[in-house]
Coordinates of C-alpha atoms in Angstrom, one line a residue:
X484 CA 0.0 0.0 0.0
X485 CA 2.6 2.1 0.7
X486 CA 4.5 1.8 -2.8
X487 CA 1.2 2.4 -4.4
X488 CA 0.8 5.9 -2.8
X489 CA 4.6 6.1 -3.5
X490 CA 4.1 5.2 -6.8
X491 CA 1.2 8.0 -7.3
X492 CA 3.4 10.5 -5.5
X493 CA 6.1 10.2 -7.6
X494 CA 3.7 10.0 -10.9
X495 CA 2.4 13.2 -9.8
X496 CA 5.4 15.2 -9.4
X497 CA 6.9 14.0 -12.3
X498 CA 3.7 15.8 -14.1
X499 CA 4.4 18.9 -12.3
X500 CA 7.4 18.8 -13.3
X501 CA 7.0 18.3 -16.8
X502 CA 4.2 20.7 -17.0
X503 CA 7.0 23.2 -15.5
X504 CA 9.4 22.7 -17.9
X505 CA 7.3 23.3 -20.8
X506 CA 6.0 26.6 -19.5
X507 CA 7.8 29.8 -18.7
X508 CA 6.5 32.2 -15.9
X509 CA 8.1 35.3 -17.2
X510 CA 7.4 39.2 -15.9
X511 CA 7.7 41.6 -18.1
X512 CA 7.2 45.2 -18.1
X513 CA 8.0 45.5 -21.9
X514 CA 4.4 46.7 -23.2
X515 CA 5.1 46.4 -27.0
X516 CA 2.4 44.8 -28.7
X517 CA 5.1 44.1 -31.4
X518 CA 6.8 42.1 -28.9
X519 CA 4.2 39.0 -29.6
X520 CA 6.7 37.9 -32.2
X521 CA 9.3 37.0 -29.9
X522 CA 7.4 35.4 -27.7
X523 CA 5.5 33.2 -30.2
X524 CA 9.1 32.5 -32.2
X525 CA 10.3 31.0 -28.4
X526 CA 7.4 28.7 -28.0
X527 CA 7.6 27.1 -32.0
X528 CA 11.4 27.1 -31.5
X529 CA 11.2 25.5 -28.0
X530 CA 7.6 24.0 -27.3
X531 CA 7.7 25.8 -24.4
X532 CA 4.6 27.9 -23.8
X533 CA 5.1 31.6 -21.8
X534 CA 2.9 32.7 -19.0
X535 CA 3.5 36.3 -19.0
X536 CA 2.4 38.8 -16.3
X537 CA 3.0 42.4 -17.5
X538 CA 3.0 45.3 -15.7
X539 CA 4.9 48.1 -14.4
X540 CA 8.7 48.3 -14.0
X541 CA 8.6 48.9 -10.3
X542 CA 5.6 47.1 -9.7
X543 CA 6.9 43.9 -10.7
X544 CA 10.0 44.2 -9.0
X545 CA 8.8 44.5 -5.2
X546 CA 6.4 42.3 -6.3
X547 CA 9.1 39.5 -7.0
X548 CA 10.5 41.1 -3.8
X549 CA 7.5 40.2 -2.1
X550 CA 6.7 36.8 -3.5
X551 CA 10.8 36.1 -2.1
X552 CA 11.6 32.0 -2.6
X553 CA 7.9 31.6 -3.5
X554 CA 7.8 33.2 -6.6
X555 CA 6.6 31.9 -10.0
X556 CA 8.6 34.1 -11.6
X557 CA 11.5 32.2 -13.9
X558 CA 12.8 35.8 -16.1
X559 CA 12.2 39.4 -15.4
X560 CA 12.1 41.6 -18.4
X561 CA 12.1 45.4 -18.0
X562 CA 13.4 48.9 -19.6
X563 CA 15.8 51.4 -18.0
X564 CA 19.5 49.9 -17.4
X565 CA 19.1 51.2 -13.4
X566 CA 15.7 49.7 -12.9
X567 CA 17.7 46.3 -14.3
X568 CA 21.0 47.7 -11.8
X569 CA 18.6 48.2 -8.8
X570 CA 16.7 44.7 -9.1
X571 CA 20.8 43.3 -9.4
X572 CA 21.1 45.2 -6.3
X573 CA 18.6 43.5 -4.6
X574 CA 19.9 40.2 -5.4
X575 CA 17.7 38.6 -7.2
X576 CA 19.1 37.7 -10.8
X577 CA 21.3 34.5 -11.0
X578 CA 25.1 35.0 -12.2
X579 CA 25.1 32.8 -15.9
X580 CA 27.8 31.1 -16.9
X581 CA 26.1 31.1 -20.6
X582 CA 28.5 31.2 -23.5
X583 CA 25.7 31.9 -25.8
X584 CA 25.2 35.2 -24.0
X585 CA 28.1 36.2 -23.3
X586 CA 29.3 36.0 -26.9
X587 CA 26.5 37.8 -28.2
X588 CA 25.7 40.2 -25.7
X589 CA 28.7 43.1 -25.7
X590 CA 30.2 43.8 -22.6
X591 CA 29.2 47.4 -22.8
X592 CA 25.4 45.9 -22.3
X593 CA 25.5 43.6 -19.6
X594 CA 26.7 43.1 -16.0
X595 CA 30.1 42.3 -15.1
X596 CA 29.3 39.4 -13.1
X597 CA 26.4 38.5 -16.0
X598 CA 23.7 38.9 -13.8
X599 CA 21.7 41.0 -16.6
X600 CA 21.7 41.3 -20.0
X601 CA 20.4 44.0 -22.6
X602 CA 18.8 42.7 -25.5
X603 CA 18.1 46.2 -27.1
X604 CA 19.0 50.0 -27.0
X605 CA 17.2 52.9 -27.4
X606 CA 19.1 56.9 -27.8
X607 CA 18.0 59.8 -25.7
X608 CA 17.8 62.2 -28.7
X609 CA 16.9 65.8 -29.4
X610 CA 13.9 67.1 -31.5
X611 CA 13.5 70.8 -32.8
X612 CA 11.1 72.4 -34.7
X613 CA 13.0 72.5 -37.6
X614 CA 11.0 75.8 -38.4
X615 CA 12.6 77.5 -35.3
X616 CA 15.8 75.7 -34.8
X617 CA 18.5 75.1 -37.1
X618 CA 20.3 71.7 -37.0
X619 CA 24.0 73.4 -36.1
X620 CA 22.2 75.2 -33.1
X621 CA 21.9 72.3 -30.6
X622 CA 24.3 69.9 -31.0
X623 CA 25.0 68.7 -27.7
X624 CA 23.7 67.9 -24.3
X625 CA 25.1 70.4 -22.5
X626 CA 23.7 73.0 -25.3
X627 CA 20.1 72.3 -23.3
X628 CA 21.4 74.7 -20.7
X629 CA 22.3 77.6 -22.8
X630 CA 20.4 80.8 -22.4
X631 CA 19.5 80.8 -25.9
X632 CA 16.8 78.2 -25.1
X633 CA 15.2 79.8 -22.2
X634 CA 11.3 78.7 -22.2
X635 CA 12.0 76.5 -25.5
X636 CA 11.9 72.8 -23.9
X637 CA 9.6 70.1 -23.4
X638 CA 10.1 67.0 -21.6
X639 CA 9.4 64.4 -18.6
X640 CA 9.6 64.8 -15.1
X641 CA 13.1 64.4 -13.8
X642 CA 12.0 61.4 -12.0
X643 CA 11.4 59.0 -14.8
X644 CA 14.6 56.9 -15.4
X645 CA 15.4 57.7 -19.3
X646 CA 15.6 61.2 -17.4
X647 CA 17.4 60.3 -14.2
X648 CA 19.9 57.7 -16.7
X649 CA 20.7 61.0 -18.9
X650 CA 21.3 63.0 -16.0
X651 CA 24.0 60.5 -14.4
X652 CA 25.7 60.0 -17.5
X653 CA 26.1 63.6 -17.1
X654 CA 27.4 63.1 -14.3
X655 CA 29.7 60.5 -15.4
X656 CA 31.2 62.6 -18.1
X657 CA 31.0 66.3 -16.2
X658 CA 31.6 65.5 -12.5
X659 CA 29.1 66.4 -10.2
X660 CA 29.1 69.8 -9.9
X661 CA 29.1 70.4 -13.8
X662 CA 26.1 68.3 -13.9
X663 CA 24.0 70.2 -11.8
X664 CA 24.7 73.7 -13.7
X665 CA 23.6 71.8 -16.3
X666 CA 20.7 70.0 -14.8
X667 CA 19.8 73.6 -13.7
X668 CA 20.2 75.2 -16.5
X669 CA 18.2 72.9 -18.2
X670 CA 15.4 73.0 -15.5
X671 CA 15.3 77.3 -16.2
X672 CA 14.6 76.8 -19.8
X673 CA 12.0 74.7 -19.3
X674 CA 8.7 76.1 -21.4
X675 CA 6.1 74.0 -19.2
X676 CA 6.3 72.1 -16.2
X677 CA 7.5 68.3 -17.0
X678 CA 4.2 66.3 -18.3
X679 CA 3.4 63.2 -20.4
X680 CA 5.4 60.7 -22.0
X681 CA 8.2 61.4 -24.6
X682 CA 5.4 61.3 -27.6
X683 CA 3.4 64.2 -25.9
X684 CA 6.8 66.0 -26.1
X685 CA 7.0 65.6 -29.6
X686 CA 3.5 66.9 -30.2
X687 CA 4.2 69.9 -27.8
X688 CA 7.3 70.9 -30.2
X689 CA 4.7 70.5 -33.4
X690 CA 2.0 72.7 -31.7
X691 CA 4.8 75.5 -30.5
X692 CA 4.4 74.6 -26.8
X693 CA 7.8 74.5 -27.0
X694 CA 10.4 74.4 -29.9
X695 CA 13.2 71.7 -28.5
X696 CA 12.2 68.0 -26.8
X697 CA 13.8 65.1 -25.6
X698 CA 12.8 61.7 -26.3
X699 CA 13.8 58.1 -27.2
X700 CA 14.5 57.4 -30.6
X701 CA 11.6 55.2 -30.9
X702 CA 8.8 57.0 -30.6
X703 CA 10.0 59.4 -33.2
X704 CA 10.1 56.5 -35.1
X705 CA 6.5 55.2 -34.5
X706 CA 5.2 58.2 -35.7
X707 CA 7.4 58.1 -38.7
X708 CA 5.8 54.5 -39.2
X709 CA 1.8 55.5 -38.7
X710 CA -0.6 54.8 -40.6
X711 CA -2.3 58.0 -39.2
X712 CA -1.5 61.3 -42.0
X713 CA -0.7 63.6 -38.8
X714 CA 1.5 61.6 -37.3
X715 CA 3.8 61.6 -41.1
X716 CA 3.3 65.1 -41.0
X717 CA 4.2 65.8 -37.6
X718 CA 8.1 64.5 -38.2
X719 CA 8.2 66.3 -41.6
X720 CA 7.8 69.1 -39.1
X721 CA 9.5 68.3 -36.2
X722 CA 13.2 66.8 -36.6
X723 CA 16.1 65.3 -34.8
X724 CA 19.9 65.2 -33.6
X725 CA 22.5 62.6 -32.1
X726 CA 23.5 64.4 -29.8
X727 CA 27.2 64.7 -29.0
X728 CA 28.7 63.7 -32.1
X729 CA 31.7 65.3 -32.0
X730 CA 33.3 64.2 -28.3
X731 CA 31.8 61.3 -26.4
X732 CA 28.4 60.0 -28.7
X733 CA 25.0 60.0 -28.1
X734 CA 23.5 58.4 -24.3
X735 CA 21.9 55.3 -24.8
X736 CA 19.8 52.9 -22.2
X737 CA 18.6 49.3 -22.8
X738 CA 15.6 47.0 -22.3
X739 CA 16.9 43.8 -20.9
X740 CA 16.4 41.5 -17.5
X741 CA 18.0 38.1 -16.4
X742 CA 17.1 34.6 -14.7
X743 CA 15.7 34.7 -11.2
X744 CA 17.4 32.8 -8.6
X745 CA 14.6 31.2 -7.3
X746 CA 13.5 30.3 -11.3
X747 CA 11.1 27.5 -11.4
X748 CA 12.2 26.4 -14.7
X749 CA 16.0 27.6 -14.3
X750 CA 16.5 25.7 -17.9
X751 CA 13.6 27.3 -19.5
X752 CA 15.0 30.5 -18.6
X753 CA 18.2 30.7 -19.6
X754 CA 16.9 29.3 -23.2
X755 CA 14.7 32.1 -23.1
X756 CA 17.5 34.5 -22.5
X757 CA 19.5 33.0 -25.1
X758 CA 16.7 33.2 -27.5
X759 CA 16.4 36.7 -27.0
X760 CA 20.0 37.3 -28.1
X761 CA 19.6 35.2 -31.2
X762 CA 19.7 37.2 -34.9
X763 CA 16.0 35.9 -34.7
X764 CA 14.7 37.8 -32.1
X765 CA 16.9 40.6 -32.3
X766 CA 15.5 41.6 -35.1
X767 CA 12.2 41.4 -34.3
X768 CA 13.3 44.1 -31.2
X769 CA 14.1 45.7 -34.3
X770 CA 11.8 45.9 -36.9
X771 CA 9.0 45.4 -34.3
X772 CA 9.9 48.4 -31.9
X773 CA 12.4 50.4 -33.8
X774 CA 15.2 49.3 -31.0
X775 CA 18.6 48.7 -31.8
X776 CA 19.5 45.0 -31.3
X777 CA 22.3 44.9 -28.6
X778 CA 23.8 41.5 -30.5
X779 CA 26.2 43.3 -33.7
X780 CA 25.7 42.2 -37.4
X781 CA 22.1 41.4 -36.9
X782 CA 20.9 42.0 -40.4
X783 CA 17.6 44.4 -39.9
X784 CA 14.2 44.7 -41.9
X785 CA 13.5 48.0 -41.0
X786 CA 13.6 51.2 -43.3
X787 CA 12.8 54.1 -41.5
X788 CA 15.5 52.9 -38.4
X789 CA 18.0 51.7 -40.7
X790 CA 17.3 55.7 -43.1
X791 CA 19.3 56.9 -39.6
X792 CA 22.4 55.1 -40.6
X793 CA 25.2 55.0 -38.3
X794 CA 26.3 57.5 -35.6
X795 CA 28.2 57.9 -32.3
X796 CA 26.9 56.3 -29.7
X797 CA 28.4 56.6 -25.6
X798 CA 30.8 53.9 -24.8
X799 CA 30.4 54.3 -21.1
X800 CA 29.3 51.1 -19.3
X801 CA 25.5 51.6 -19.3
X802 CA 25.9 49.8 -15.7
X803 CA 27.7 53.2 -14.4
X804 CA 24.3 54.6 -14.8
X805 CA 22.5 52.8 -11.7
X806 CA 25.1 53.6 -9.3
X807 CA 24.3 57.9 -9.7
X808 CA 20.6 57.1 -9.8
X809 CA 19.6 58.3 -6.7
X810 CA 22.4 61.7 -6.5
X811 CA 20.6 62.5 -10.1
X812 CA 17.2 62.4 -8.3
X813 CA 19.0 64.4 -6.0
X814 CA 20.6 66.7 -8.1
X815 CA 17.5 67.4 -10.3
X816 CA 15.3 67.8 -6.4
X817 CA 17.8 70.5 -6.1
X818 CA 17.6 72.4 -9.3
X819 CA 14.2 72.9 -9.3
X820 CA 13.3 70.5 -12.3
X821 CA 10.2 68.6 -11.3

């Protein structure tokens, strides 16, 4: 009698386990709707089915906090290289000793101790009204804080990361008290207090709120790509520099996560992380998003990001950028830019 319920117990967690391994518990707080391509390409590629739970960046990380040993959670996905520095911080991503990833995946885009990985960049660019603003007038970062462009800028709060990320590269590259003359300076010319996301910037420089913007490369390029007329005409209006082509490149931050330690389907994950730096899938990040791929020589399929051709880009370890996080918040609390 004993064997027999043996026998059953055994049975039945050998089908837990099997179910486990064919399914993926990954939390994600990638939002792309394009982003259903990788995710299908995994499962035909693998047979193993994804059981995604999206939701916000911060969110999903105290909530893998919270959940501790218990959790579900096998990968954690998310944008902003110091959200993905922060959750390392925390100790929650497994070191991988994957030679997949860490031949693809430059050095400049992942952890030193290969905790995290980026699978895509995105550029902090400028956009002017090219009406108001010739392209030889703001050429840099630093140019933000002139006095020429008093009132003439749009852009997020301080607090979001792609901010916070640009202001400690600043820091990075200007030391600290450098970067908060400019951080001020750019908080004075400010022609509106910080609101919306980086696509209501670019509106506010096409209506005149404002004539200069910042905002990722890739919603410039999603309006570029509409199907809408308005949103063609707005970026035949409304154009864009890489910043900072002439000294140190242009600031770039990444989408990327890594393995859980406490990974139900520790296998499952690290193919999924591998997957994710395959040509495949990097060029869906690509042609699906209008990201970058992280992995070099993936061949893309997209026009209107490949039209942008090649430019500087900042070579400084994008992993720099967690550890000034909270004196940027700091610095920008000081300044006065909300």
């Amino acid at each position: 009698m004993l064997s027999y319920a043996l026998t059953l117990a055994l049975l039945s967690w050998s089908a837990v386990a099997q179910t486990q391994s064919k399914t993926l518990n990954l939390y994600t707080a990638r939002h792309y709707s394009t982003d259903e391509a990788f995710y299908s390409g995994f499962t035909k590629l693998t047979g193993i089915k994804i059981n995604r739970i999206e939701g916000g960046e911060d969110a999903l990380f105290e909530r893998i906090k919270a959940e501790g040993a218990a959790s579900p959670a096998d990968v954690f996905l998310t944008v902003d290289v110091a959200r993905i520095w922060r959750a390392e911080q925390a100790g929650i991503f497994e070191a991988l000793k994957s030679a997949v990833l860490t031949k693809q995946v430059p050095a400049h885009f992942r952890a030193a101790n290969n905790t995290w990985f980026g699978f895509s960049s995105r550029a902090r660019v400028i956009a002017y009204d090219r009406s108001k603003v010739s392209p030889g007038d703001i050429a840099r970062y630093e140019d933000l804080a002139g006095p020429k462009w008093k009132k003439e800028i749009c852009t997020r709060s301080s607090s979001h990361p792609y901010n916070l990320s640009l202001i400690s590269s600043m820091i990075h590259h200007l030391g600290e008290d450098k970067a908060r003359e400019w951080a001020r300076g750019v908080a004075g010319n400010l022609a509106r207090p910080p609101r919306g996301g980086d696509t209501d910037q670019l509106k506010a420089v096409d209506v005149g709120e404002c004539s200069i913007a910042l905002a990722n490369h890739y919603y410039y390029l999603r309006l570029l790509r509409s199907a809408k007329t308005e949103d063609r005409a707005l970026v035949e209006r409304v154009k864009i520099v890489w910043p900072n082509q002439n000294d140190r490149g242009t600031h770039l931050n990444i989408s990327g996560g890594g393995l859980l330690k406490t990974a139900p389907n520790r296998d499952g994950g690290i193919k999924f992380l591998e997957y994710l730096a395959s040509d495949t899938a990097q060029t869906y990040f690509a042609n699906g998003n209008n990201e970058w791929p992280t992995v070099k020589g993936v061949k893309l399929d997209n026009p209107a990001l490949e039209q942008f051709g090649r430019f500087r880009t900042d070579s400084l370890p994008l992993a720099k950028l967690g550890e000034t996080q909270a004196a940027a918040q700091k610095m920008a609390d000081q300044v006065g830019w909300k």
